[in-house]
Amino acid sequence: MTLEILGITVLWTFLFGYIILGSIDYGAGFFNAYSIITGKDHILSNIIQRYLSPVWEVTNVFFVFFFVGIVGFFPKSAYYFGTIFLIPGSIALILLAIRGSYYAFETYGNKGHKGYAFIYGLSGLLIPASLSIVLTISEGGFIYIEDGNPVLDYWALFISPLSWSIVLLSIVAVLYISAVFLTWYANKTGDLKATNLMRKYALIWAFPLIITAAGIIYELSFHSSEHYERIIDLGWMFGLSFLLWIATVLLIWKQKNYGTAVWLLIGQFTLAFYGFGISHYPYLLYPYLNIYEGFTNQAMAISLVVVFILGLALLIPSLYLLLKLFLFDKNYLQGKQKKE
Amino acid sequence: MLFEDPVLASRFLTMLTLSFHIIYATIGVGVPLMIMIAQWVGIKKNDVHYILLARRWAKGFVVTVAVGVVTGTVMGLQLSLLWPNFMELAGQIIALPLFMEVFAFFFEAIFLGIYLYTWDRFEDQRKHFFLLIPVALGAGMSALVITIVNAFMNAPQGFDIVDGQLINANPIAAMFNPAMPTKVSHVLATAYMTVAFMLAAIAAYRLLRGSNHVYHKKALYLTMKVGLIFSIATVIIGDFSGKYLAEYQPEKLAAAEWHFETEEGAPLLMYGILDENNEVKGEIKIPFALSILAFGNPTAEVIGLNEFPVEETPPLIIHYFFDLMVTIGVFMIVLSLIFWIGIKRGWNFVKAKWYRWLIVLGGPLSFLAIEAGWWMAEVGRQPWILNGIMTVEEAATSSDYVGLMSILFILLYIVLGTGTIIVLRRIFKENPVEKELKIPQGGNNA
């Protein structure tokens, strides 16, 4: 494995981590707001708050890791994406800031401001939408070079069915991932009402997910035929992913093994996400930037890998401790106090 | 202006974000240490007041940490959005500390989450105390490595540029650049000092507003003592920083001191204003002091600003920032030293109302000094973004919408700033310490 491949694999993995954790977080925010508006908040808010509060900062770090890491491994991407990403990036940042401060202002301060909860829930859907634009841009066809600098063609992006398909998929995926996870989490806490409600949401969002995902492959067939062909070559990954989706939905439908359902869901998204990533190889930004041209110098690459390994050695036990205390601790889940 | 020139707009937006972020970042670095100290003292003395102190600080801390995290995220991404050319070049050599910062942040985030939600889960307070060590370490480490990035921008090294291409990269050498030791230690010391005085100001304010509880007196004494220690450290490191500047960035020192002609036995100018002919008016001149500051030798030769090409000299406005920073620093040392001696010797005036008002004033003043110090350091390396290598003009984005985005971010910072104040006030107003002390071991989570 070359350092270039290793670098992009690490980054892709962290982006995947962010997508899963972020989806749970964003979706939960949306369901929280929705339940307040429909007067069902007494059912949901408890489990949502208890899971989210201790981990939201960790979720945020996955995002920071990705954008710092990509500049580290592929400094040229800072130039291309930095220049063109100003508006969607700034909007995503502002929404992220609103969300982050919600935890401080609402959860720790004073509970129950409906307007803020609403903005918070809405921002959870808009952030993935604004961030997913970067995936569209990287397909190529939305950037032209003017005076030696890349410029984003906003109109082409706006009228492109591909960009809307990706936005739609990101929103639906957020709701689906979050609903499946919270079904399991609610079930663990023994909260039957919340489990049933989340289960209902999971089933509602399962079908739009597959339709939008298929829609993207269809759009790609005429937007970028090269990429489309590579996806077809990797057809087995997407096929397997589809089977896992069926299995997840079946388990949730039959109301059993929610834990297995979460793992199947993660497997489904892993296959689809890596399949998409591999099919995009070797481009970061088609056709201007590929991972070989944009890679950093040898010395930096090696030191980044070393720091990465050391960092993981520190992180994995810490993350394990966090999960043990908040996700797998029976007493905490059920809201009881326990002395150790 | 802001809407026409992406360079100016990028500078403005970066200044805005950083100036806002460092308030929260300073709190984020300093408060974990203070909580640690309070909790340690509480365990050692078996005094519930100190434990409560730690707990109440932690409660307020969460609010500031959340805003610090989001503004830090904004800053991190804005680096690439506003300065893409800089990040393309510097990313090849300074990505290592940036990457380390993320890990430090990660580490801190995990343990802060655990610390804040486990107040009632351990029988033994010491277990809970140990969770604070990684939090304080992680916070200190983030400050350390991110300041290394800034030090690198002031004293770039660890690479060669041949025909516009960066070669011979040495990331470790880049990190251990000459500006690094003074920058890092100054940032850490001032953060601890500022936070100590901020917490002192709160305690003094509570005492002034009627509460005469011994809890606040303990808090005041503890924080003033910690503040005194770190402000003395700050002055010593500040002196080293002066010597660093004289050696490596003489134009910054000369601009900060309005020192135009190269001379031996150079005087230090305090205050004063500059008229349109660059004549200094109304200054206090301390003979030989600049030579002492620069080289530790009253007759040493200090390079003047006239030795540098005009287009490479920093704006002269940084003199005011320098004065502001130093004056506040000295004021805080004197204030805390007199307080400390006064308590020991039983001088009554340190408990008087006017003295406590001065302590209250010291909180915001310390933050002002932090801002002034950063403005001086950053404006003082204009026109460079990478000193001697890349100017800010070459580094900025070519995108046209920075001015528009600036307005959005101004609104965001207004919301976050007022939100912080409102929420903090609400938390503590509804929950005065007298009320909390009545519940022996109670309280809700965080």
CSV table of N, CA and C in Angstrom, one decimal, chain A residues 3 17 32 63 68 88 91-92 95 102 141 157 200 223 245 255 261 334:
chain,number,residue,atom,x,y,z
A,3,LEU,N,1.8,5.3,0.5
A,3,LEU,CA,1.3,6.3,1.5
A,3,LEU,C,0.1,7.1,1.0
A,17,GLY,N,-16.7,7.8,9.8
A,17,GLY,CA,-17.0,7.9,11.2
A,17,GLY,C,-17.8,9.1,11.5
A,32,ASN,N,-35.9,15.3,17.8
A,32,ASN,CA,-36.2,16.0,19.1
A,32,ASN,C,-37.1,17.2,18.8
A,63,PHE,N,-15.1,15.5,12.5
A,63,PHE,CA,-15.2,16.5,11.4
A,63,PHE,C,-13.9,17.3,11.3
A,68,VAL,N,-8.6,18.8,8.8
A,68,VAL,CA,-7.2,19.0,9.1
A,68,VAL,C,-6.4,18.0,8.4
A,88,PRO,N,-20.6,27.5,0.6
A,88,PRO,CA,-21.2,26.4,1.3
A,88,PRO,C,-20.5,26.0,2.6
A,91,ILE,N,-21.5,28.5,5.3
A,91,ILE,CA,-22.9,28.3,5.8
A,91,ILE,C,-22.9,27.0,6.7
A,92,ALA,N,-22.2,26.0,6.3
A,92,ALA,CA,-22.1,24.8,7.1
A,92,ALA,C,-21.5,25.2,8.5
A,95,LEU,N,-24.1,27.0,10.7
A,95,LEU,CA,-25.0,26.0,11.2
A,95,LEU,C,-24.4,25.1,12.3
A,102,TYR,N,-26.2,25.2,20.9
A,102,TYR,CA,-27.4,24.7,21.5
A,102,TYR,C,-27.2,23.9,22.7
A,141,GLY,N,-17.1,19.1,-13.4
A,141,GLY,CA,-18.1,19.7,-14.2
A,141,GLY,C,-18.7,21.0,-13.6
A,157,LEU,N,-24.3,24.2,-10.6
A,157,LEU,CA,-24.5,23.3,-9.4
A,157,LEU,C,-26.0,23.3,-9.0
A,200,LYS,N,-40.9,3.2,14.1
A,200,LYS,CA,-41.8,3.7,13.0
A,200,LYS,C,-41.0,4.6,12.1
A,223,HIS,N,-23.9,12.0,-16.0
A,223,HIS,CA,-23.1,13.1,-15.6
A,223,HIS,C,-21.6,12.7,-15.8
A,245,TRP,N,-29.2,-3.9,3.7
A,245,TRP,CA,-30.3,-3.0,3.9
A,245,TRP,C,-31.6,-3.8,4.1
A,255,GLN,N,-39.2,-6.5,14.9
A,255,GLN,CA,-39.0,-6.0,16.2
A,255,GLN,C,-38.1,-6.9,17.0
A,261,ALA,N,-29.3,-5.2,14.0
A,261,ALA,CA,-29.8,-4.3,13.0
A,261,ALA,C,-28.8,-3.1,12.8
A,334,GLN,N,-30.6,3.6,32.1
A,334,GLN,CA,-32.0,3.6,32.7
A,334,GLN,C,-32.2,4.8,33.6
